[in-house]
PDB file of C-alpha atoms in Angstrom:
ATOM      1  CA  GLY A   1     113.028 110.474  80.854  1.00  0.00           C
ATOM      2  CA  GLU A   2     111.432 112.424  83.404  1.00  0.00           C
ATOM      3  CA  SER A   3     113.976 114.295  85.657  1.00  0.00           C
ATOM      4  CA  VAL A   4     114.196 116.835  88.454  1.00  0.00           C
ATOM      5  CA  GLY A   5     117.655 118.267  88.686  1.00  0.00           C
ATOM      6  CA  LEU A   6     119.301 120.776  91.001  1.00  0.00           C
ATOM      7  CA  HIS A   7     121.708 123.542  89.422  1.00  0.00           C
ATOM      8  CA  LEU A   8     124.156 123.817  92.239  1.00  0.00           C
ATOM      9  CA  PRO A   9     125.400 120.812  94.129  1.00  0.00           C
ATOM     10  CA  THR A  10     126.826 122.734  97.231  1.00  0.00           C
ATOM     11  CA  LEU A  11     125.921 126.190  98.726  1.00  0.00           C
ATOM     12  CA  SER A  12     128.068 127.788 101.387  1.00  0.00           C
ATOM     13  CA  VAL A  13     126.385 130.914 103.169  1.00  0.00           C
ATOM     14  CA  GLN A  14     127.216 132.956 106.394  1.00  0.00           C
ATOM     15  CA  GLU A  15     124.729 132.605 109.317  1.00  0.00           C
ATOM     16  CA  GLY A  16     122.124 135.395 109.128  1.00  0.00           C
ATOM     17  CA  ASP A  17     122.284 135.443 105.366  1.00  0.00           C
ATOM     18  CA  ASN A  18     119.474 134.263 103.136  1.00  0.00           C
ATOM     19  CA  SER A  19     119.874 131.099 101.080  1.00  0.00           C
ATOM     20  CA  ILE A  20     118.330 130.318  97.706  1.00  0.00           C
ATOM     21  CA  ILE A  21     118.411 126.737  96.472  1.00  0.00           C
ATOM     22  CA  ASN A  22     117.285 126.040  92.894  1.00  0.00           C
ATOM     23  CA  CYS A  23     115.616 123.080  91.151  1.00  0.00           C
ATOM     24  CA  ALA A  24     114.739 122.390  87.601  1.00  0.00           C
ATOM     25  CA  TYR A  25     112.210 119.879  86.294  1.00  0.00           C
ATOM     26  CA  SER A  26     111.363 118.632  83.028  1.00  0.00           C
ATOM     27  CA  ASN A  27     107.946 116.947  83.231  1.00  0.00           C
ATOM     28  CA  SER A  28     105.484 119.626  82.251  1.00  0.00           C
ATOM     29  CA  ALA A  29     102.765 117.464  83.752  1.00  0.00           C
ATOM     30  CA  SER A  30     104.145 117.975  87.278  1.00  0.00           C
ATOM     31  CA  ASP A  31     101.765 119.609  89.600  1.00  0.00           C
ATOM     32  CA  TYR A  32     102.744 118.877  92.892  1.00  0.00           C
ATOM     33  CA  PHE A  33     106.411 119.953  94.362  1.00  0.00           C
ATOM     34  CA  ILE A  34     108.011 119.414  97.783  1.00  0.00           C
ATOM     35  CA  TRP A  35     111.064 120.300  99.321  1.00  0.00           C
ATOM     36  CA  TYR A  36     112.696 118.115 101.621  1.00  0.00           C
ATOM     37  CA  LYS A  37     115.698 118.432 104.174  1.00  0.00           C
ATOM     38  CA  GLN A  38     117.961 115.611 104.881  1.00  0.00           C
ATOM     39  CA  GLU A  39     120.420 115.739 107.878  1.00  0.00           C
ATOM     40  CA  SER A  40     123.314 112.984 108.231  1.00  0.00           C
ATOM     41  CA  GLY A  41     121.693 109.668 109.533  1.00  0.00           C
ATOM     42  CA  LYS A  42     118.138 110.822 109.216  1.00  0.00           C
ATOM     43  CA  GLY A  43     115.566 110.483 106.557  1.00  0.00           C
ATOM     44  CA  PRO A  44     114.102 113.470 104.448  1.00  0.00           C
ATOM     45  CA  GLN A  45     111.986 115.726 106.320  1.00  0.00           C
ATOM     46  CA  PHE A  46     109.266 117.629 104.799  1.00  0.00           C
ATOM     47  CA  ILE A  47     109.804 121.530 104.768  1.00  0.00           C
ATOM     48  CA  ILE A  48     107.380 122.787 102.462  1.00  0.00           C
ATOM     49  CA  ASP A  49     105.107 122.105  99.196  1.00  0.00           C
ATOM     50  CA  ILE A  50     103.540 123.985  96.485  1.00  0.00           C
ATOM     51  CA  ARG A  51     100.687 123.154  93.873  1.00  0.00           C
ATOM     52  CA  SER A  52     100.733 124.186  90.394  1.00  0.00           C
ATOM     53  CA  ASN A  53      98.164 126.603  90.836  1.00  0.00           C
ATOM     54  CA  MET A  54     100.150 128.844  93.097  1.00  0.00           C
ATOM     55  CA  ASP A  55     103.447 130.696  92.464  1.00  0.00           C
ATOM     56  CA  LYS A  56     104.823 131.343  95.710  1.00  0.00           C
ATOM     57  CA  ARG A  57     104.016 129.736  99.313  1.00  0.00           C
ATOM     58  CA  GLN A  58     105.570 131.105 102.556  1.00  0.00           C
ATOM     59  CA  GLY A  59     106.173 128.893 105.588  1.00  0.00           C
ATOM     60  CA  GLN A  60     108.424 129.731 108.743  1.00  0.00           C
ATOM     61  CA  ARG A  61     111.695 131.453 107.460  1.00  0.00           C
ATOM     62  CA  VAL A  62     111.174 129.521 104.241  1.00  0.00           C
ATOM     63  CA  THR A  63     109.440 130.402 100.899  1.00  0.00           C
ATOM     64  CA  VAL A  64     109.048 128.377  97.677  1.00  0.00           C
ATOM     65  CA  LEU A  65     108.639 129.734  94.532  1.00  0.00           C
ATOM     66  CA  LEU A  66     107.439 128.202  91.367  1.00  0.00           C
ATOM     67  CA  ASN A  67     108.023 129.276  87.760  1.00  0.00           C
ATOM     68  CA  LYS A  68     105.716 126.919  85.567  1.00  0.00           C
ATOM     69  CA  THR A  69     106.945 128.902  82.238  1.00  0.00           C
ATOM     70  CA  VAL A  70     110.544 127.676  82.771  1.00  0.00           C
ATOM     71  CA  LYS A  71     109.952 124.775  85.035  1.00  0.00           C
ATOM     72  CA  HIS A  72     111.910 126.113  87.862  1.00  0.00           C
ATOM     73  CA  LEU A  73     111.434 125.727  91.612  1.00  0.00           C
ATOM     74  CA  SER A  74     113.327 127.603  94.400  1.00  0.00           C
ATOM     75  CA  LEU A  75     113.633 127.480  98.063  1.00  0.00           C
ATOM     76  CA  GLN A  76     114.538 130.488  99.943  1.00  0.00           C
ATOM     77  CA  ILE A  77     115.669 130.335 103.630  1.00  0.00           C
ATOM     78  CA  ALA A  78     115.526 133.535 105.390  1.00  0.00           C
ATOM     79  CA  ALA A  79     118.285 134.361 108.233  1.00  0.00           C
ATOM     80  CA  THR A  80     119.956 130.922 107.639  1.00  0.00           C
ATOM     81  CA  GLN A  81     121.102 128.967 110.923  1.00  0.00           C
ATOM     82  CA  PRO A  82     123.697 126.600 111.454  1.00  0.00           C
ATOM     83  CA  GLY A  83     120.810 124.064 112.116  1.00  0.00           C
ATOM     84  CA  ASP A  84     119.758 124.643 108.793  1.00  0.00           C
ATOM     85  CA  SER A  85     123.076 122.689 107.330  1.00  0.00           C
ATOM     86  CA  ALA A  86     121.718 119.964 105.484  1.00  0.00           C
ATOM     87  CA  VAL A  87     121.080 118.612 101.860  1.00  0.00           C
ATOM     88  CA  TYR A  88     117.944 119.731 100.214  1.00  0.00           C
ATOM     89  CA  PHE A  89     115.912 117.834  97.817  1.00  0.00           C
ATOM     90  CA  CYS A  90     113.053 119.026  95.527  1.00  0.00           C
ATOM     91  CA  ALA A  91     110.770 116.441  94.401  1.00  0.00           C
ATOM     92  CA  GLU A  92     107.614 116.455  92.124  1.00  0.00           C
ATOM     93  CA  ASN A  93     104.575 114.381  91.416  1.00  0.00           C
ATOM     94  CA  SER A  94     102.174 114.564  88.281  1.00  0.00           C
ATOM     95  CA  GLY A  95      99.160 113.145  89.932  1.00  0.00           C
ATOM     96  CA  GLY A  96      96.818 110.806  88.222  1.00  0.00           C
ATOM     97  CA  SER A  97      98.059 107.200  88.033  1.00  0.00           C
ATOM     98  CA  ASN A  98     101.597 108.441  89.052  1.00  0.00           C
ATOM     99  CA  TYR A  99     102.336 107.429  92.644  1.00  0.00           C
ATOM    100  CA  LYS A 100     105.892 108.276  92.990  1.00  0.00           C
ATOM    101  CA  LEU A 101     107.979 111.386  94.051  1.00  0.00           C
ATOM    102  CA  THR A 102     110.747 112.163  91.580  1.00  0.00           C
ATOM    103  CA  PHE A 103     113.626 113.560  93.546  1.00  0.00           C
ATOM    104  CA  GLY A 104     116.503 115.961  92.317  1.00  0.00           C
ATOM    105  CA  LYS A 105     120.062 115.169  92.936  1.00  0.00           C
ATOM    106  CA  GLY A 106     120.290 117.386  96.224  1.00  0.00           C
ATOM    107  CA  THR A 107     121.953 120.419  97.345  1.00  0.00           C
ATOM    108  CA  LEU A 108     124.299 120.230 100.314  1.00  0.00           C
ATOM    109  CA  LEU A 109     123.966 123.590 102.229  1.00  0.00           C
ATOM    110  CA  THR A 110     126.702 124.771 104.625  1.00  0.00           C
ATOM    111  CA  VAL A 111     126.282 127.526 107.127  1.00  0.00           C
ATOM    112  CA  ASN A 112     129.243 128.955 108.459  1.00  0.00           C
ATOM    113  CA  PRO A 113     128.902 130.641 111.872  1.00  0.00           C
TER     114      PRO A 113
ATOM    115  CA  LYS B   1     101.679 110.895 116.898  1.00  0.00           C
ATOM    116  CA  ALA B   2     104.410 108.221 116.227  1.00  0.00           C
ATOM    117  CA  GLY B   3     106.389 108.659 112.909  1.00  0.00           C
ATOM    118  CA  VAL B   4     107.211 106.206 110.395  1.00  0.00           C
ATOM    119  CA  THR B   5     109.286 103.503 111.959  1.00  0.00           C
ATOM    120  CA  GLN B   6     111.781 101.185 110.117  1.00  0.00           C
ATOM    121  CA  THR B   7     113.678  98.309 111.517  1.00  0.00           C
ATOM    122  CA  PRO B   8     116.227  97.538 111.636  1.00  0.00           C
ATOM    123  CA  ARG B   9     118.309 100.659 111.473  1.00  0.00           C
ATOM    124  CA  TYR B  10     121.435  98.842 110.291  1.00  0.00           C
ATOM    125  CA  LEU B  11     122.375  95.721 108.490  1.00  0.00           C
ATOM    126  CA  ILE B  12     125.213  93.773 107.383  1.00  0.00           C
ATOM    127  CA  LYS B  13     124.811  90.960 104.695  1.00  0.00           C
ATOM    128  CA  THR B  14     126.887  88.808 102.733  1.00  0.00           C
ATOM    129  CA  ARG B  15     126.627  88.694  98.765  1.00  0.00           C
ATOM    130  CA  GLY B  16     124.050  85.940  97.869  1.00  0.00           C
ATOM    131  CA  GLN B  17     121.962  86.358 100.884  1.00  0.00           C
ATOM    132  CA  GLN B  18     118.419  87.834 101.172  1.00  0.00           C
ATOM    133  CA  VAL B  19     117.145  90.536 103.437  1.00  0.00           C
ATOM    134  CA  THR B  20     113.803  91.669 104.785  1.00  0.00           C
ATOM    135  CA  LEU B  21     113.172  95.192 105.808  1.00  0.00           C
ATOM    136  CA  SER B  22     110.140  96.505 107.638  1.00  0.00           C
ATOM    137  CA  CYS B  23     108.220  99.706 107.834  1.00  0.00           C
ATOM    138  CA  SER B  24     105.399 100.736 110.082  1.00  0.00           C
ATOM    139  CA  PRO B  25     103.670 103.937 108.871  1.00  0.00           C
ATOM    140  CA  ILE B  26     101.943 106.691 110.581  1.00  0.00           C
ATOM    141  CA  SER B  27      98.485 105.706 111.947  1.00  0.00           C
ATOM    142  CA  GLY B  28      95.855 106.220 109.407  1.00  0.00           C
ATOM    143  CA  HIS B  29      98.220 106.323 106.381  1.00  0.00           C
ATOM    144  CA  ARG B  30      97.178 103.833 103.844  1.00  0.00           C
ATOM    145  CA  SER B  31     100.211 104.544 101.327  1.00  0.00           C
ATOM    146  CA  VAL B  32     103.650 103.405 101.829  1.00  0.00           C
ATOM    147  CA  SER B  33     106.663 103.799  99.353  1.00  0.00           C
ATOM    148  CA  TRP B  34     110.018 102.685  99.491  1.00  0.00           C
ATOM    149  CA  TYR B  35     113.130 104.386  98.154  1.00  0.00           C
ATOM    150  CA  GLN B  36     116.692 103.437  97.577  1.00  0.00           C
ATOM    151  CA  GLN B  37     119.250 106.071  98.567  1.00  0.00           C
ATOM    152  CA  THR B  38     122.940 105.924  97.338  1.00  0.00           C
ATOM    153  CA  PRO B  39     125.449 108.758  96.802  1.00  0.00           C
ATOM    154  CA  GLY B  40     125.781 107.996  93.046  1.00  0.00           C
ATOM    155  CA  GLN B  41     122.003 107.756  92.024  1.00  0.00           C
ATOM    156  CA  GLY B  42     120.356 109.934  94.727  1.00  0.00           C
ATOM    157  CA  LEU B  43     116.700 108.712  95.735  1.00  0.00           C
ATOM    158  CA  GLN B  44     115.484 106.050  93.500  1.00  0.00           C
ATOM    159  CA  PHE B  45     111.679 104.719  93.746  1.00  0.00           C
ATOM    160  CA  LEU B  46     111.263 101.091  94.343  1.00  0.00           C
ATOM    161  CA  PHE B  47     107.559 100.693  94.572  1.00  0.00           C
ATOM    162  CA  GLU B  48     104.351 102.213  96.225  1.00  0.00           C
ATOM    163  CA  TYR B  49     101.534 100.247  98.116  1.00  0.00           C
ATOM    164  CA  PHE B  50      98.092 101.371  98.816  1.00  0.00           C
ATOM    165  CA  SER B  51      95.749  99.225 100.708  1.00  0.00           C
ATOM    166  CA  GLU B  52      97.573  95.953 100.031  1.00  0.00           C
ATOM    167  CA  THR B  53      98.088  96.765  96.403  1.00  0.00           C
ATOM    168  CA  GLN B  54     100.998  97.644  94.401  1.00  0.00           C
ATOM    169  CA  ARG B  55     100.201 100.607  92.424  1.00  0.00           C
ATOM    170  CA  ASN B  56     103.511 101.675  91.055  1.00  0.00           C
ATOM    171  CA  LYS B  57     107.050  99.969  90.546  1.00  0.00           C
ATOM    172  CA  GLY B  58     110.218 101.438  89.827  1.00  0.00           C
ATOM    173  CA  ASN B  59     112.864 100.208  87.497  1.00  0.00           C
ATOM    174  CA  PHE B  60     114.608  97.630  89.688  1.00  0.00           C
ATOM    175  CA  PRO B  61     115.125  94.159  89.021  1.00  0.00           C
ATOM    176  CA  GLY B  62     112.969  91.498  90.138  1.00  0.00           C
ATOM    177  CA  ARG B  63     115.181  90.682  93.283  1.00  0.00           C
ATOM    178  CA  PHE B  64     113.407  93.448  94.714  1.00  0.00           C
ATOM    179  CA  SER B  65     109.818  92.804  96.088  1.00  0.00           C
ATOM    180  CA  GLY B  66     107.596  94.138  98.608  1.00  0.00           C
ATOM    181  CA  ARG B  67     104.382  93.807 100.342  1.00  0.00           C
ATOM    182  CA  GLN B  68     101.794  95.689 102.472  1.00  0.00           C
ATOM    183  CA  PHE B  69      99.743  94.008 105.114  1.00  0.00           C
ATOM    184  CA  SER B  70      96.078  94.731 106.146  1.00  0.00           C
ATOM    185  CA  ASN B  71      97.331  97.156 108.870  1.00  0.00           C
ATOM    186  CA  SER B  72      99.192  99.005 106.453  1.00  0.00           C
ATOM    187  CA  ARG B  73     102.869  97.899 107.633  1.00  0.00           C
ATOM    188  CA  SER B  74     104.873  97.094 104.777  1.00  0.00           C
ATOM    189  CA  GLU B  75     108.085  95.018 104.257  1.00  0.00           C
ATOM    190  CA  MET B  76     110.486  94.899 101.413  1.00  0.00           C
ATOM    191  CA  ASN B  77     112.848  91.977 100.463  1.00  0.00           C
ATOM    192  CA  VAL B  78     115.814  91.647  98.431  1.00  0.00           C
ATOM    193  CA  SER B  79     117.016  88.304  97.468  1.00  0.00           C
ATOM    194  CA  THR B  80     120.535  87.282  96.282  1.00  0.00           C
ATOM    195  CA  LEU B  81     122.162  90.284  97.508  1.00  0.00           C
ATOM    196  CA  GLU B  82     124.853  92.072  95.393  1.00  0.00           C
ATOM    197  CA  LEU B  83     127.433  94.439  96.547  1.00  0.00           C
ATOM    198  CA  GLY B  84     125.749  97.276  94.459  1.00  0.00           C
ATOM    199  CA  ASP B  85     122.467  96.781  96.969  1.00  0.00           C
ATOM    200  CA  SER B  86     124.331  98.510  99.732  1.00  0.00           C
ATOM    201  CA  ALA B  87     122.544 101.579 100.353  1.00  0.00           C
ATOM    202  CA  LEU B  88     120.013 103.445 102.530  1.00  0.00           C
ATOM    203  CA  TYR B  89     116.539 102.077 102.329  1.00  0.00           C
ATOM    204  CA  LEU B  90     113.812 104.730 103.066  1.00  0.00           C
ATOM    205  CA  CYS B  91     110.214 103.898 103.628  1.00  0.00           C
ATOM    206  CA  ALA B  92     107.691 106.776 103.401  1.00  0.00           C
ATOM    207  CA  SER B  93     104.026 106.954 104.157  1.00  0.00           C
ATOM    208  CA  SER B  94     101.164 109.139 103.188  1.00  0.00           C
ATOM    209  CA  LEU B  95      97.420 109.212 103.695  1.00  0.00           C
ATOM    210  CA  GLU B  96      96.729 108.910 100.052  1.00  0.00           C
ATOM    211  CA  GLY B  97      99.770 108.793  98.091  1.00  0.00           C
ATOM    212  CA  ALA B  98     102.360 110.900  96.622  1.00  0.00           C
ATOM    213  CA  HIS B  99     100.332 113.923  95.703  1.00  0.00           C
ATOM    214  CA  TYR B 100      99.641 114.316  99.124  1.00  0.00           C
ATOM    215  CA  GLY B 101     103.396 114.313 100.388  1.00  0.00           C
ATOM    216  CA  TYR B 102     105.093 111.752 102.240  1.00  0.00           C
ATOM    217  CA  THR B 103     106.661 111.619 105.529  1.00  0.00           C
ATOM    218  CA  PHE B 104     109.799 109.491 105.680  1.00  0.00           C
ATOM    219  CA  GLY B 105     111.320 107.034 108.210  1.00  0.00           C
ATOM    220  CA  SER B 106     115.216 107.155 109.254  1.00  0.00           C
ATOM    221  CA  GLY B 107     115.977 104.390 106.839  1.00  0.00           C
ATOM    222  CA  THR B 108     117.525 101.240 107.108  1.00  0.00           C
ATOM    223  CA  ARG B 109     121.284 101.378 106.288  1.00  0.00           C
ATOM    224  CA  LEU B 110     122.157  97.936 104.263  1.00  0.00           C
ATOM    225  CA  THR B 111     125.799  97.021 103.710  1.00  0.00           C
ATOM    226  CA  VAL B 112     126.351  94.104 101.687  1.00  0.00           C
ATOM    227  CA  VAL B 113     129.875  92.374 101.999  1.00  0.00           C
TER     228      VAL B 113
END
């Protein structure tokens, strides 16, 4: 069935380093992708999104890259800070009559001071 | 601008009981979705409502139901609770639906004993 999966369940980085979180998806009809950040005890928080007509989109300290050929999505966080420690989820939607987001399992990012 | 509000934040119920969770979306948002989050299964889609109509339903038993009111507020109900229903239940709202991203609430932590 459809799935959105993450390659790495955990990622540990040093403060100030750049982080890269990866995500693979299987639905070739997916055309909208979102990255969420979830801190302990809170709901997922929107970070950045990208539509399939783009390969790259940048936000504040974050960049999302989309490779439709290999169905791969990545989130890059520049100059990672301790406040970036959280679980990161990718999610996808294929539009049309699909009214749900399909989420990956999540990656735990730990930033060491 | 107020975010998505879920009540209650925490709930403890006994097996066999039923429970109702409430969600107030962001003002102006007409789409409301519900997700169940567990450590083992991650974020699983329950259902989505738009202008009081259920447009999508996930693969959950009929014990899980929901509704949306004319003011876009939504409730979900779980009847005949089982231990496996213990989870974080997340509500999310959007202007039009998943293809425009969702803003999540902080969730209701349900514990079934």
